[in-house]
Amino acid sequence: GGSLKYLREQIGSGASPWAAQGVTGDLGLAIAVFALMAIGAVVQNIGGSLSSSSGASTPMPRTVRLGFTINVIDPQGVARFMTTVDWIHPPGGDSYAAFGVEGGVVARGLGIVGRAGVAAGRAPGDRRPFSVGGGLVVRSVRVDYAWQGYAALGDGSHRFGLRWVP
């Protein structure tokens, strides 16, 4: 599979906040080991660059991820619960692991899910190791939200996503 992404980041508010934006893509492969478990790999940010409000242009950081997921509760029913484990290799060799869970309910194509995750073994930095989020399921459309704290920024990063799952 693949994806095309548009990214917009903003720091600050008021008359002149710093902002950057860009377009990039991902390519991945997932293989079902059995009905409730899959392994996969993805190369993220293939091409594209971020153009900032200060006029600078920076290539998107190409990242490789390997992982697996297992549905503890069969997602064909109303209740949902799954776990994920990823190995993430961003540029510069700062590889680390990420662990996540997602649970919720989906009935007749409508539902809500909650998520939590933690990164382990990442080099010290500004990002907090924990993240939380959720999503709405409306038939084949998914609306996602995630929050991750940052030490220097106080409030953290709010991420929104829109997906179509045929």
Coordinates of C-alpha atoms in Angstrom, one line a residue:
G1 CA 0.0 0.0 0.0
G2 CA 0.9 3.6 -0.1
S3 CA -0.1 7.0 1.1
L4 CA 0.3 10.6 0.1
K5 CA 0.6 13.1 3.1
Y6 CA 0.4 16.8 3.5
L7 CA 2.1 18.1 6.6
R8 CA 1.7 21.6 8.2
E9 CA 3.5 22.5 11.5
Q10 CA 3.1 25.7 13.4
I11 CA 4.9 27.0 16.4
G12 CA 3.6 30.1 18.2
S13 CA 0.6 32.2 17.5
G14 CA -0.2 35.9 16.9
A15 CA 1.1 38.0 14.0
S16 CA 4.1 36.0 13.0
P17 CA 4.2 32.3 14.1
W18 CA 6.8 30.0 12.5
A19 CA 5.2 27.5 10.1
A20 CA 6.4 24.8 7.7
Q21 CA 4.5 22.7 5.2
G22 CA 5.2 20.0 2.6
V23 CA 3.9 16.9 0.7
T24 CA 5.5 13.4 0.9
G25 CA 4.5 9.8 0.5
D26 CA 5.0 6.4 2.2
L27 CA 5.2 2.8 0.8
G28 CA 4.5 -0.3 2.8
L29 CA 3.8 -4.0 2.9
A30 CA 1.8 -6.0 5.4
I31 CA 1.4 -9.8 5.5
A32 CA -1.3 -11.6 7.6
V33 CA 0.4 -14.3 9.7
F34 CA -3.0 -15.5 10.7
A35 CA -6.5 -13.9 10.9
L36 CA -5.7 -11.7 13.9
M37 CA -2.0 -11.0 13.5
A38 CA 0.1 -9.2 10.8
I39 CA 3.7 -8.1 10.3
G40 CA 4.7 -5.2 8.1
A41 CA 7.3 -2.8 6.9
V42 CA 7.1 0.8 5.6
V43 CA 9.4 3.4 4.3
Q44 CA 8.1 6.8 5.2
N45 CA 8.7 10.2 3.7
I46 CA 9.8 9.2 0.2
G47 CA 10.6 12.4 -1.5
G48 CA 9.2 15.8 -0.6
S49 CA 10.6 18.6 1.5
L50 CA 9.3 21.1 4.2
S51 CA 9.2 24.7 3.2
S52 CA 9.2 27.1 6.1
S53 CA 7.8 30.6 6.6
S54 CA 11.5 31.7 7.0
G55 CA 12.2 30.6 3.4
A56 CA 14.2 27.5 4.3
S57 CA 13.6 24.1 2.5
T58 CA 14.5 20.9 4.3
P59 CA 14.1 17.3 2.9
M60 CA 11.6 15.1 4.8
P61 CA 13.3 12.6 7.1
R62 CA 13.2 9.2 5.5
T63 CA 12.2 6.6 8.2
V64 CA 12.0 2.8 8.1
R65 CA 9.5 1.0 10.4
L66 CA 9.1 -2.7 11.0
G67 CA 6.3 -4.0 13.2
F68 CA 3.5 -6.4 14.0
T69 CA 0.0 -6.1 15.3
I70 CA -2.3 -8.6 17.0
N71 CA -6.0 -8.2 17.5
V72 CA -6.7 -9.4 21.0
I73 CA -10.4 -9.1 20.2
D74 CA -11.6 -10.0 16.7
P75 CA -12.3 -6.7 15.0
Q76 CA -15.3 -8.2 13.0
G77 CA -17.4 -7.9 16.2
V78 CA -18.5 -4.8 18.0
A79 CA -15.7 -4.5 20.6
R80 CA -12.1 -3.8 19.4
F81 CA -8.8 -4.2 21.1
M82 CA -5.4 -4.5 19.5
T83 CA -1.7 -4.2 20.3
T84 CA 1.2 -3.0 18.2
V85 CA 5.0 -3.2 18.5
D86 CA 7.2 -1.2 16.1
W87 CA 11.0 -0.9 15.5
I88 CA 11.6 2.6 14.1
H89 CA 14.8 3.7 12.4
P90 CA 14.8 7.5 11.7
P91 CA 17.8 9.2 10.0
G92 CA 20.9 9.4 12.1
G93 CA 20.7 5.9 13.6
D94 CA 18.5 6.8 16.6
S95 CA 16.5 3.5 16.4
Y96 CA 13.9 2.8 19.1
A97 CA 10.8 0.7 19.9
A98 CA 7.2 1.8 20.2
F99 CA 4.4 0.0 21.9
G100 CA 0.7 0.8 21.5
V101 CA -2.8 -0.3 22.3
E102 CA -6.2 0.6 20.7
G103 CA -9.6 -0.2 22.0
G104 CA -13.2 0.8 21.3
V105 CA -16.5 -0.1 19.8
V106 CA -17.8 -0.1 16.3
A107 CA -21.3 -1.1 15.4
R108 CA -23.0 -0.9 12.0
G109 CA -20.1 1.1 10.6
L110 CA -20.1 3.7 13.3
G111 CA -17.7 3.8 16.3
I112 CA -15.2 5.3 18.5
V113 CA -11.7 4.1 19.5
G114 CA -9.1 5.3 22.0
R115 CA -5.3 4.8 21.7
A116 CA -2.2 5.0 23.9
G117 CA 1.5 4.5 23.1
V118 CA 4.9 4.7 24.5
A119 CA 8.4 5.0 22.9
A120 CA 11.3 3.1 24.5
G121 CA 15.0 3.5 23.9
R122 CA 14.7 6.8 22.0
A123 CA 17.6 9.2 22.5
P124 CA 16.9 11.9 25.0
G125 CA 15.1 14.9 23.5
D126 CA 12.2 17.3 23.8
R127 CA 9.4 14.8 23.0
R128 CA 7.7 13.0 25.9
P129 CA 7.7 9.2 25.6
F130 CA 3.9 8.8 26.0
S131 CA 1.1 9.7 23.5
V132 CA -2.7 9.4 23.6
G133 CA -5.4 9.8 21.0
G134 CA -8.6 8.5 19.6
G135 CA -10.6 8.2 16.4
L136 CA -14.1 8.2 14.9
V137 CA -15.2 5.5 12.5
V138 CA -17.9 6.4 10.0
R139 CA -18.2 3.6 7.5
S140 CA -15.0 3.7 5.4
V141 CA -13.8 7.0 6.8
R142 CA -11.6 7.4 9.8
V143 CA -10.9 10.7 11.6
D144 CA -7.9 10.4 13.9
Y145 CA -6.4 12.5 16.6
A146 CA -3.1 12.2 18.6
W147 CA -1.4 14.2 21.3
Q148 CA 2.2 14.1 22.4
G149 CA 3.8 16.3 25.0
Y150 CA 7.0 18.4 24.5
A151 CA 9.2 19.6 27.4
A152 CA 10.0 23.0 25.9
L153 CA 6.7 23.8 24.2
G154 CA 4.5 23.0 27.3
D155 CA 1.2 22.0 25.6
G156 CA 2.6 19.5 23.1
S157 CA 1.7 18.5 19.5
H158 CA -1.8 17.9 18.3
R159 CA -2.1 15.7 15.2
F160 CA -5.1 15.1 13.1
G161 CA -5.7 12.6 10.3
L162 CA -8.3 11.6 7.8
R163 CA -8.2 8.2 6.2
W164 CA -10.3 6.3 3.7
V165 CA -10.3 2.5 4.3
P166 CA -12.0 0.6 1.4

